[in-house]
């Protein structure tokens, strides 16, 4: 489900069926179905179940690790983690997508590869609990389920990290405040998975609230929320393309940004206003100048987007979203022809305010901010040229903003209730 293996410079197509899926086509697991699944897998009851949402990067592309601002939406697609302590000190991991359980006698001390590589996320979280001086079980059985589309840039990895942290700490009776939870998830990913990501994904999944966008000033980081306009809707168009070298490309952009900041004499690119940057950009070669300009101007666009949201200017928000995509396309070079075509088609539609790639880029999905009258039929009609060019439609999701990561069930409470979900 969270497979980041790089096998060569080719474009991979994500597995799965090629039909549109419209919520609620995917039946989410409930606490009682998870308890049953856990019992079938491990032969006993779980003790804690936690759930964490995926996220849409609303705007703020590659600004987070540059000390900039971002706006994200936690979404109503989740990763669930059910756990129980065990007496034999083993670490057992089972994904609902897989017929096998991985059993480790102890911490292997290295990264797992191949089909087991998804285990690096929960294993990294278990190690991180110790790094953060938080209690953790010596041994545990862990079950993961999810209704987040993988590979769509909706951050199933951060959701897995946060749900695991809450569930494992919950076994020890500990709670983790959202800021620490976000920091721990990022630490696990940076240190134990090896991706130099910022705080966007984990911060949005931790601080999400239904009806709100999460605003992160990544310098602190500090977290707040901005009301999401009731009249607007979020749609995702997943190309199901993912560059095989995506992690390497992300790390390359990270390095290019750090080098550009050093050449400009600042600790982080977002320390510069657009005017300061434009006055200094002749110190940089063309490619680093493009990368840096994207970050500096994107940081400013996040600020402008907050203002437009507060004024209720959705047309202005849409313009900023599409401008963000054009900057990815032309300056940061993290878009693809498929993402560009989707943005072209979507942003020309009268019921759509704006559209942009969401997440790291190099494949994945486009997000569109739409009016209430945008429908499945409208989506199908506008996707015609995309289907002609690519031979299949993207996966389409109409999503709602949602609450952040939380423990949703404990064995000590009354019998599992499906309505907790
Ligand atoms: C990925 C990373 C985030 C952020 C985005 C790009 O989602 O995990 O930290 O850098 O890319 O904005």
CSV table of C-alpha atoms and ligand atoms in Angstrom, one decimal:
chain,number,residue,atom,x,y,z
A,1,UNK,CA,0.0,0.0,0.0
A,2,UNK,CA,2.9,2.4,0.7
A,3,UNK,CA,5.4,1.1,-1.7
A,4,UNK,CA,8.2,3.5,-2.5
A,5,UNK,CA,10.6,1.1,-4.1
A,6,UNK,CA,12.5,2.6,-7.0
A,7,UNK,CA,13.4,0.0,-9.7
A,8,UNK,CA,14.4,2.1,-12.7
A,9,UNK,CA,13.7,5.2,-14.7
A,10,UNK,CA,10.3,4.2,-16.0
A,11,UNK,CA,6.7,5.3,-15.5
A,12,UNK,CA,4.7,2.8,-13.4
A,13,UNK,CA,1.0,2.5,-13.6
A,14,UNK,CA,-0.7,2.0,-10.2
A,15,UNK,CA,-2.6,-1.3,-9.9
A,16,UNK,CA,-6.3,-1.3,-9.4
A,17,UNK,CA,-9.4,-1.2,-11.5
A,18,UNK,CA,-9.9,1.5,-14.1
A,19,UNK,CA,-13.4,2.4,-13.3
A,20,UNK,CA,-14.4,5.7,-11.6
A,21,UNK,CA,-15.0,5.2,-8.0
A,22,UNK,CA,-17.5,7.5,-6.3
A,23,UNK,CA,-17.8,7.6,-2.6
A,24,UNK,CA,-19.3,5.6,-0.8
A,25,UNK,CA,-18.2,2.9,-3.3
A,26,UNK,CA,-15.5,1.9,-0.8
A,27,UNK,CA,-17.1,0.7,2.4
A,28,UNK,CA,-14.9,1.9,5.2
A,29,UNK,CA,-14.0,-0.6,7.9
A,30,UNK,CA,-15.8,0.0,11.3
A,31,UNK,CA,-14.4,-0.8,14.7
A,32,UNK,CA,-16.4,-4.0,14.8
A,33,UNK,CA,-15.2,-5.1,11.4
A,34,UNK,CA,-11.6,-4.3,12.4
A,35,UNK,CA,-12.0,-6.3,15.6
A,36,UNK,CA,-13.2,-9.3,13.6
A,37,UNK,CA,-10.4,-8.9,11.1
A,38,UNK,CA,-7.9,-8.7,13.9
A,39,UNK,CA,-9.3,-11.8,15.6
A,40,UNK,CA,-9.1,-13.7,12.3
A,41,UNK,CA,-5.5,-12.6,11.7
A,42,UNK,CA,-4.1,-12.9,15.2
A,43,UNK,CA,-6.6,-15.2,17.1
A,44,UNK,CA,-7.3,-12.6,19.8
A,45,UNK,CA,-8.8,-9.2,20.4
A,46,UNK,CA,-7.1,-5.9,19.6
A,47,UNK,CA,-6.6,-3.5,22.6
A,48,UNK,CA,-6.6,-0.1,20.7
A,49,UNK,CA,-7.8,1.1,17.3
A,50,UNK,CA,-6.7,4.4,15.9
A,51,UNK,CA,-7.5,6.2,12.6
A,52,UNK,CA,-5.7,8.9,10.7
A,53,UNK,CA,-6.9,10.8,7.6
A,54,UNK,CA,-5.2,11.3,4.3
A,55,UNK,CA,-4.7,14.9,3.2
A,56,UNK,CA,-5.0,17.1,0.2
A,57,UNK,CA,-2.3,19.7,-0.3
A,58,UNK,CA,-4.6,22.6,-1.0
A,59,UNK,CA,-1.7,25.0,-1.8
A,60,UNK,CA,1.9,25.4,-0.8
A,61,UNK,CA,3.9,23.1,-3.0
A,62,UNK,CA,7.4,22.2,-1.7
A,63,UNK,CA,7.2,25.2,0.7
A,64,UNK,CA,7.2,23.1,3.9
A,65,UNK,CA,10.8,22.0,4.1
A,66,UNK,CA,11.8,25.5,2.9
A,67,UNK,CA,10.3,27.2,6.0
A,68,UNK,CA,7.2,28.4,4.1
A,69,UNK,CA,3.5,28.2,4.7
A,70,UNK,CA,1.0,25.5,3.5
A,71,UNK,CA,-2.7,24.9,3.5
A,72,UNK,CA,-3.9,21.3,3.6
A,73,UNK,CA,-7.2,19.5,4.1
A,74,UNK,CA,-7.5,16.3,6.0
A,75,UNK,CA,-10.0,14.2,4.0
A,76,UNK,CA,-12.6,11.6,4.7
A,77,UNK,CA,-10.3,8.7,3.6
A,78,UNK,CA,-8.3,7.0,6.3
A,79,UNK,CA,-5.7,4.5,7.5
A,80,UNK,CA,-6.9,2.4,10.5
A,81,UNK,CA,-4.4,0.6,12.8
A,82,UNK,CA,-5.5,-2.0,15.3
A,83,UNK,CA,-3.0,-3.3,17.9
A,84,UNK,CA,-2.5,-5.6,20.8
A,85,UNK,CA,0.5,-6.1,23.0
A,86,UNK,CA,2.1,-9.5,22.9
A,87,UNK,CA,4.0,-11.4,25.5
A,88,UNK,CA,6.6,-12.9,23.2
A,89,UNK,CA,8.3,-9.6,22.3
A,90,UNK,CA,7.8,-10.1,18.6
A,91,UNK,CA,6.7,-7.4,16.1
A,92,UNK,CA,3.9,-8.6,13.8
A,93,UNK,CA,2.5,-6.6,10.9
A,94,UNK,CA,-0.4,-7.5,8.8
A,95,UNK,CA,-1.9,-5.3,6.0
A,96,UNK,CA,-5.5,-6.0,5.0
A,97,UNK,CA,-4.3,-5.9,1.4
A,98,UNK,CA,-2.0,-8.8,1.9
A,99,UNK,CA,-2.5,-12.6,2.7
A,100,UNK,CA,0.7,-12.8,4.8
A,101,UNK,CA,1.8,-11.5,8.2
A,102,UNK,CA,5.3,-10.3,8.6
A,103,UNK,CA,6.8,-11.4,11.9
A,104,UNK,CA,10.1,-9.9,13.2
A,105,UNK,CA,11.8,-11.5,16.3
A,106,UNK,CA,13.2,-8.0,17.2
A,107,UNK,CA,14.1,-4.7,15.6
A,108,UNK,CA,16.0,-5.7,12.5
A,109,UNK,CA,17.9,-2.4,12.7
A,110,UNK,CA,17.7,-1.9,8.9
A,111,UNK,CA,15.2,-0.9,6.3
A,112,UNK,CA,13.0,-3.6,4.9
A,113,UNK,CA,12.8,-3.9,1.1
A,114,UNK,CA,10.4,-5.2,-1.6
A,115,UNK,CA,6.8,-6.1,-0.6
A,116,UNK,CA,7.6,-5.7,3.1
A,117,UNK,CA,8.8,-2.1,2.6
A,118,UNK,CA,5.5,-0.7,3.9
A,119,UNK,CA,6.5,-2.0,7.3
A,120,UNK,CA,9.3,0.6,7.5
A,121,UNK,CA,6.5,3.1,8.4
A,122,UNK,CA,5.1,1.5,11.4
A,123,UNK,CA,8.5,0.1,12.4
A,124,UNK,CA,9.9,3.6,12.1
A,125,UNK,CA,7.1,5.0,14.3
A,126,UNK,CA,7.8,2.3,17.0
A,127,UNK,CA,11.5,3.4,17.0
A,128,UNK,CA,10.5,7.0,17.0
A,129,UNK,CA,8.4,6.6,20.1
A,130,UNK,CA,11.6,5.7,21.9
A,131,UNK,CA,13.4,8.6,20.3
A,132,UNK,CA,10.7,10.9,21.6
A,133,UNK,CA,10.9,9.3,25.1
A,134,UNK,CA,7.3,8.1,24.8
A,135,UNK,CA,6.2,4.7,26.1
A,136,UNK,CA,6.0,1.8,23.6
A,137,UNK,CA,5.2,-1.9,23.9
A,138,UNK,CA,8.1,-4.4,23.7
A,139,UNK,CA,6.2,-6.6,21.3
A,140,UNK,CA,2.9,-6.1,19.5
A,141,UNK,CA,0.5,-7.4,16.8
A,142,UNK,CA,-0.6,-4.7,14.3
A,143,UNK,CA,-3.2,-4.8,11.6
A,144,UNK,CA,-3.6,-2.0,9.0
A,145,UNK,CA,-6.6,-1.3,6.8
A,146,UNK,CA,-7.2,1.7,4.6
A,147,UNK,CA,-9.6,3.3,2.1
A,148,UNK,CA,-7.1,5.8,0.9
A,149,UNK,CA,-6.1,5.4,-2.7
A,150,UNK,CA,-2.4,4.6,-2.8
A,151,UNK,CA,0.0,6.5,-5.1
A,152,UNK,CA,-2.5,9.4,-5.5
A,153,UNK,CA,-0.4,11.9,-3.5
A,154,UNK,CA,-3.0,11.8,-0.7
A,155,UNK,CA,-0.4,10.8,1.9
A,156,UNK,CA,-1.3,7.3,3.0
A,157,UNK,CA,2.2,7.1,4.5
A,158,UNK,CA,1.6,10.0,7.0
A,159,UNK,CA,-1.8,8.5,7.9
A,160,UNK,CA,-0.2,5.2,8.6
A,161,UNK,CA,2.5,6.9,10.7
A,162,UNK,CA,0.0,8.8,12.8
A,163,UNK,CA,-2.5,6.0,13.3
A,164,UNK,CA,0.4,3.7,14.3
A,165,UNK,CA,1.8,6.2,16.8
A,166,UNK,CA,-1.6,6.8,18.5
A,167,UNK,CA,-2.4,3.0,18.6
A,168,UNK,CA,1.0,1.9,20.0
A,169,UNK,CA,1.2,4.8,22.6
A,170,UNK,CA,-2.4,4.0,23.4
A,171,UNK,CA,-1.4,0.5,24.4
A,172,UNK,CA,0.7,2.1,27.1
A,173,UNK,CA,-2.1,4.4,28.2
A,174,UNK,CA,-0.3,7.4,26.7
A,175,UNK,CA,-1.8,10.1,24.5
A,176,UNK,CA,0.2,12.2,22.1
A,177,UNK,CA,-0.7,15.9,21.5
A,178,UNK,CA,-1.2,16.8,17.8
A,179,UNK,CA,2.0,18.9,17.4
A,180,UNK,CA,4.1,16.1,18.9
A,181,UNK,CA,2.3,13.5,16.9
A,182,UNK,CA,3.1,15.4,13.6
A,183,UNK,CA,6.7,15.8,14.6
A,184,UNK,CA,7.0,12.1,15.5
A,185,UNK,CA,5.5,11.0,12.2
A,186,UNK,CA,7.8,13.3,10.2
A,187,UNK,CA,10.8,12.1,12.3
A,188,UNK,CA,9.9,8.5,11.4
A,189,UNK,CA,9.7,9.3,7.7
A,190,UNK,CA,12.9,11.4,7.6
A,191,UNK,CA,15.0,9.1,9.8
A,192,UNK,CA,13.7,5.6,9.3
A,193,UNK,CA,12.1,5.7,5.8
A,194,UNK,CA,14.7,8.1,4.4
A,195,UNK,CA,12.4,10.7,2.7
A,196,UNK,CA,13.4,14.3,3.6
A,197,UNK,CA,9.7,15.4,3.7
A,198,UNK,CA,8.5,18.5,5.5
A,199,UNK,CA,5.6,18.7,8.0
A,200,UNK,CA,2.7,19.2,5.6
A,201,UNK,CA,1.4,15.7,5.5
A,202,UNK,CA,1.7,14.8,9.2
A,203,UNK,CA,0.6,18.3,10.4
A,204,UNK,CA,-2.6,18.2,8.2
A,205,UNK,CA,-3.4,14.6,9.3
A,206,UNK,CA,-2.9,15.5,13.0
A,207,UNK,CA,-4.7,18.9,13.0
A,208,UNK,CA,-7.4,18.3,10.5
A,209,UNK,CA,-11.0,19.5,11.3
A,210,UNK,CA,-14.1,19.0,9.3
A,211,UNK,CA,-15.1,22.2,7.5
A,212,UNK,CA,-11.6,23.7,7.9
A,213,UNK,CA,-8.3,23.8,6.1
A,214,UNK,CA,-5.1,23.4,8.2
A,215,UNK,CA,-2.7,26.3,7.9
A,216,UNK,CA,0.9,25.5,8.8
A,217,UNK,CA,3.7,28.1,9.3
A,218,UNK,CA,6.4,25.5,8.8
A,219,UNK,CA,9.1,27.7,10.5
A,220,UNK,CA,7.8,26.9,14.0
A,221,UNK,CA,6.0,24.9,13.0
A,222,UNK,CA,2.7,26.5,14.2
A,223,UNK,CA,-0.7,25.2,13.3
A,224,UNK,CA,-4.1,26.9,12.9
A,225,UNK,CA,-7.2,26.4,10.8
A,226,UNK,CA,-9.0,28.5,8.2
A,227,UNK,CA,-12.7,27.9,7.4
A,228,UNK,CA,-13.2,26.0,4.2
A,229,UNK,CA,-16.0,27.7,2.2
A,230,UNK,CA,-19.3,25.8,2.6
A,231,UNK,CA,-20.1,26.4,-1.1
A,232,UNK,CA,-16.9,24.9,-2.4
A,233,UNK,CA,-16.1,21.3,-3.1
A,234,UNK,CA,-12.9,19.2,-3.3
A,235,UNK,CA,-12.4,16.8,-6.2
A,236,UNK,CA,-9.3,14.5,-6.9
A,237,UNK,CA,-8.3,13.2,-10.3
A,238,UNK,CA,-5.7,10.5,-9.8
A,239,UNK,CA,-3.6,9.8,-12.9
A,240,UNK,CA,-2.4,6.5,-11.3
A,241,UNK,CA,1.0,7.4,-12.8
A,242,UNK,CA,3.9,7.4,-10.4
A,243,UNK,CA,7.5,8.0,-11.4
A,244,UNK,CA,9.6,5.1,-10.3
A,245,UNK,CA,12.3,7.5,-9.1
A,246,UNK,CA,9.9,9.7,-7.2
A,247,UNK,CA,11.8,9.6,-3.9
A,248,UNK,CA,15.0,10.4,-5.6
A,249,UNK,CA,13.4,13.3,-7.5
A,250,UNK,CA,11.9,14.7,-4.3
A,251,UNK,CA,15.3,14.5,-2.6
A,252,UNK,CA,16.9,16.2,-5.6
A,253,UNK,CA,14.4,19.1,-5.4
A,254,UNK,CA,15.1,19.3,-1.6
A,255,UNK,CA,18.9,19.5,-2.3
A,256,UNK,CA,18.4,22.1,-5.1
A,257,UNK,CA,16.4,24.3,-2.7
A,258,UNK,CA,18.9,24.1,0.1
A,259,UNK,CA,21.7,24.9,-2.3
A,260,UNK,CA,19.8,27.9,-3.7
A,261,UNK,CA,19.1,29.2,-0.2
A,262,UNK,CA,22.8,28.9,0.7
A,263,UNK,CA,23.8,30.8,-2.5
A,264,UNK,CA,21.3,33.5,-1.7
A,265,UNK,CA,22.6,33.8,1.9
A,266,UNK,CA,19.5,32.7,3.7
A,267,UNK,CA,18.7,29.7,5.9
A,268,UNK,CA,15.5,28.9,4.1
A,269,UNK,CA,14.1,30.1,0.8
A,270,UNK,CA,10.9,31.3,2.4
A,271,UNK,CA,12.8,33.8,4.4
A,272,UNK,CA,12.9,35.9,1.2
A,273,UNK,CA,10.0,38.0,-0.1
A,274,UNK,CA,9.3,37.8,-3.8
A,275,UNK,CA,10.8,41.4,-4.2
A,276,UNK,CA,14.0,40.4,-2.3
A,277,UNK,CA,14.3,37.2,-4.4
A,278,UNK,CA,13.9,39.0,-7.7
A,279,UNK,CA,16.6,41.5,-6.7
A,280,UNK,CA,19.0,38.7,-5.9
A,281,UNK,CA,18.1,35.9,-8.4
A,282,UNK,CA,21.0,36.8,-10.8
A,283,UNK,CA,23.3,35.1,-8.2
A,284,UNK,CA,21.8,31.8,-9.3
A,285,UNK,CA,22.1,29.7,-12.5
A,286,UNK,CA,18.8,29.3,-14.4
A,287,UNK,CA,17.7,26.0,-13.0
A,288,UNK,CA,18.3,26.8,-9.3
A,289,UNK,CA,16.7,30.2,-9.9
A,290,UNK,CA,13.5,28.5,-11.2
A,291,UNK,CA,13.3,26.2,-8.2
A,292,UNK,CA,13.8,29.1,-5.8
A,293,UNK,CA,11.3,31.3,-7.6
A,294,UNK,CA,8.7,28.6,-7.4
A,295,UNK,CA,9.2,28.3,-3.6
A,296,UNK,CA,9.3,32.0,-2.8
A,297,UNK,CA,6.3,32.9,-4.9
A,298,UNK,CA,4.3,29.8,-3.8
A,299,UNK,CA,4.9,30.9,-0.1
A,300,UNK,CA,3.4,34.3,-1.1
A,301,UNK,CA,0.5,32.5,-2.9
A,302,UNK,CA,-0.4,30.7,0.4
A,303,UNK,CA,-0.7,34.0,2.2
A,304,UNK,CA,-2.8,35.4,-0.7
A,305,UNK,CA,-5.0,32.3,-0.6
A,306,UNK,CA,-5.8,32.7,3.1
A,307,UNK,CA,-6.8,36.3,2.4
A,308,UNK,CA,-9.0,35.4,-0.6
A,309,UNK,CA,-10.6,32.6,1.5
A,310,UNK,CA,-11.3,35.1,4.3
A,311,UNK,CA,-12.9,37.5,1.9
A,312,UNK,CA,-15.0,34.7,0.3
A,313,UNK,CA,-13.3,35.4,-3.1
A,314,UNK,CA,-13.4,31.9,-4.5
A,315,UNK,CA,-12.6,33.0,-8.0
A,316,UNK,CA,-9.4,34.6,-6.6
A,317,UNK,CA,-8.6,31.3,-4.7
A,318,UNK,CA,-9.1,29.4,-8.0
A,319,UNK,CA,-6.7,31.7,-9.8
A,320,UNK,CA,-4.1,31.2,-7.2
A,321,UNK,CA,-4.5,27.4,-7.3
A,322,UNK,CA,-4.0,27.3,-11.1
A,323,UNK,CA,-1.1,29.7,-10.8
A,324,UNK,CA,0.5,27.3,-8.3
A,325,UNK,CA,0.2,24.5,-10.9
A,326,UNK,CA,1.7,26.6,-13.7
A,327,UNK,CA,4.7,27.3,-11.4
A,328,UNK,CA,5.1,23.6,-10.8
A,329,UNK,CA,4.9,23.0,-14.5
A,330,UNK,CA,7.3,25.7,-15.6
A,331,UNK,CA,9.6,26.4,-12.7
A,332,UNK,CA,9.8,23.5,-10.3
A,333,UNK,CA,9.5,20.9,-13.0
A,334,UNK,CA,7.5,18.4,-10.8
A,335,UNK,CA,4.5,18.1,-13.1
A,336,UNK,CA,3.8,15.6,-15.9
A,337,UNK,CA,2.0,15.8,-19.2
A,338,UNK,CA,-1.0,13.9,-17.7
A,339,UNK,CA,-1.2,16.3,-14.8
A,340,UNK,CA,-0.9,19.3,-17.1
A,341,UNK,CA,-3.7,18.0,-19.3
A,342,UNK,CA,-6.0,17.5,-16.4
A,343,UNK,CA,-5.3,21.0,-15.1
A,344,UNK,CA,-5.9,22.4,-18.6
A,345,UNK,CA,-9.3,20.6,-18.9
A,346,UNK,CA,-10.4,21.3,-15.4
A,347,UNK,CA,-9.5,24.9,-15.1
A,348,UNK,CA,-11.4,25.7,-18.3
A,349,UNK,CA,-14.7,24.3,-16.9
A,350,UNK,CA,-17.2,26.9,-15.7
A,351,UNK,CA,-18.0,25.0,-12.5
A,352,UNK,CA,-14.4,24.8,-11.5
A,353,UNK,CA,-12.6,27.6,-9.7
A,354,UNK,CA,-9.1,26.2,-10.1
A,355,UNK,CA,-7.0,23.1,-10.3
A,356,UNK,CA,-3.4,22.1,-9.4
A,357,UNK,CA,-1.3,19.0,-8.8
A,358,UNK,CA,-1.4,18.1,-5.2
A,359,UNK,CA,1.5,16.7,-3.2
A,360,UNK,CA,5.1,16.0,-4.2
A,361,UNK,CA,4.3,15.7,-7.9
A,362,UNK,CA,6.1,13.6,-10.6
A,363,UNK,CA,2.8,11.8,-11.0
A,364,UNK,CA,-0.1,11.4,-8.6
A,365,UNK,CA,-3.2,13.5,-8.6
A,366,UNK,CA,-4.7,16.9,-9.5
A,367,UNK,CA,-7.0,18.6,-7.0
A,368,UNK,CA,-9.9,20.8,-8.3
A,369,UNK,CA,-11.9,23.3,-6.2
A,370,UNK,CA,-15.4,23.3,-7.6
A,371,UNK,CA,-18.8,24.9,-7.3
A,372,UNK,CA,-21.6,22.8,-5.8
A,373,UNK,CA,-23.1,22.1,-9.3
A,374,UNK,CA,-20.0,20.2,-10.5
A,375,UNK,CA,-21.1,16.6,-11.0
A,376,UNK,CA,-19.9,13.1,-11.9
A,377,UNK,CA,-21.5,13.6,-15.4
A,378,UNK,CA,-19.7,16.9,-15.8
A,379,UNK,CA,-16.4,15.2,-14.8
A,380,UNK,CA,-16.9,12.4,-17.3
A,381,UNK,CA,-17.8,14.8,-20.1
A,382,UNK,CA,-14.7,17.0,-19.6
A,383,UNK,CA,-12.3,14.0,-19.3
A,384,UNK,CA,-13.0,12.9,-22.9
A,385,UNK,CA,-9.8,14.3,-24.4
A,386,UNK,CA,-7.8,12.9,-21.5
A,387,UNK,CA,-9.2,9.4,-22.1
A,388,UNK,CA,-8.4,9.7,-25.8
A,389,UNK,CA,-4.8,10.7,-25.1
A,390,UNK,CA,-4.1,8.2,-22.3
A,391,UNK,CA,-6.5,5.3,-23.1
A,392,UNK,CA,-8.2,5.4,-19.7
A,393,UNK,CA,-9.9,7.8,-17.3
A,394,UNK,CA,-8.3,8.9,-14.1
A,395,UNK,CA,-9.8,7.8,-10.8
A,396,UNK,CA,-12.1,10.5,-9.6
A,397,UNK,CA,-13.0,11.2,-5.9
A,398,UNK,CA,-15.3,13.8,-4.4
A,399,UNK,CA,-13.9,14.3,-0.9
A,400,UNK,CA,-14.9,16.1,2.2
A,401,UNK,CA,-12.6,17.8,4.8
A,402,UNK,CA,-12.4,15.7,8.0
A,403,UNK,CA,-11.2,15.5,11.6
A,404,UNK,CA,-7.6,14.6,12.3
A,405,UNK,CA,-6.0,11.5,13.7
A,406,UNK,CA,-7.5,9.9,16.8
A,407,UNK,CA,-8.0,6.8,18.8
A,408,UNK,CA,-11.4,5.5,17.9
A,409,UNK,CA,-11.8,2.4,20.1
A,410,UNK,CA,-10.3,0.7,23.2
A,411,UNK,CA,-10.9,-2.8,24.4
A,412,UNK,CA,-11.6,-1.5,28.0
A,413,UNK,CA,-14.7,0.3,26.7
A,414,UNK,CA,-18.0,-1.4,25.9
A,415,UNK,CA,-18.3,-3.8,23.0
A,416,UNK,CA,-17.1,-2.4,19.6
A,417,UNK,CA,-19.7,-0.1,18.1
A,418,UNK,CA,-19.8,0.4,14.4
A,419,UNK,CA,-21.3,3.8,14.9
A,420,UNK,CA,-18.0,5.2,16.4
A,421,UNK,CA,-16.8,5.5,12.9
B,1,LIG,C1,5.2,15.5,-0.2
B,1,LIG,C2,5.9,15.7,1.1
B,1,LIG,C3,5.5,17.0,1.8
B,1,LIG,C4,5.6,18.2,0.9
B,1,LIG,C5,4.9,17.9,-0.4
B,1,LIG,C6,5.2,18.9,-1.5
B,1,LIG,O1,3.8,15.3,0.1
B,1,LIG,O2,5.7,14.6,2.0
B,1,LIG,O3,6.3,17.2,3.0
B,1,LIG,O4,6.9,18.6,0.7
B,1,LIG,O5,5.4,16.6,-1.0
B,1,LIG,O6,4.6,20.2,-1.1
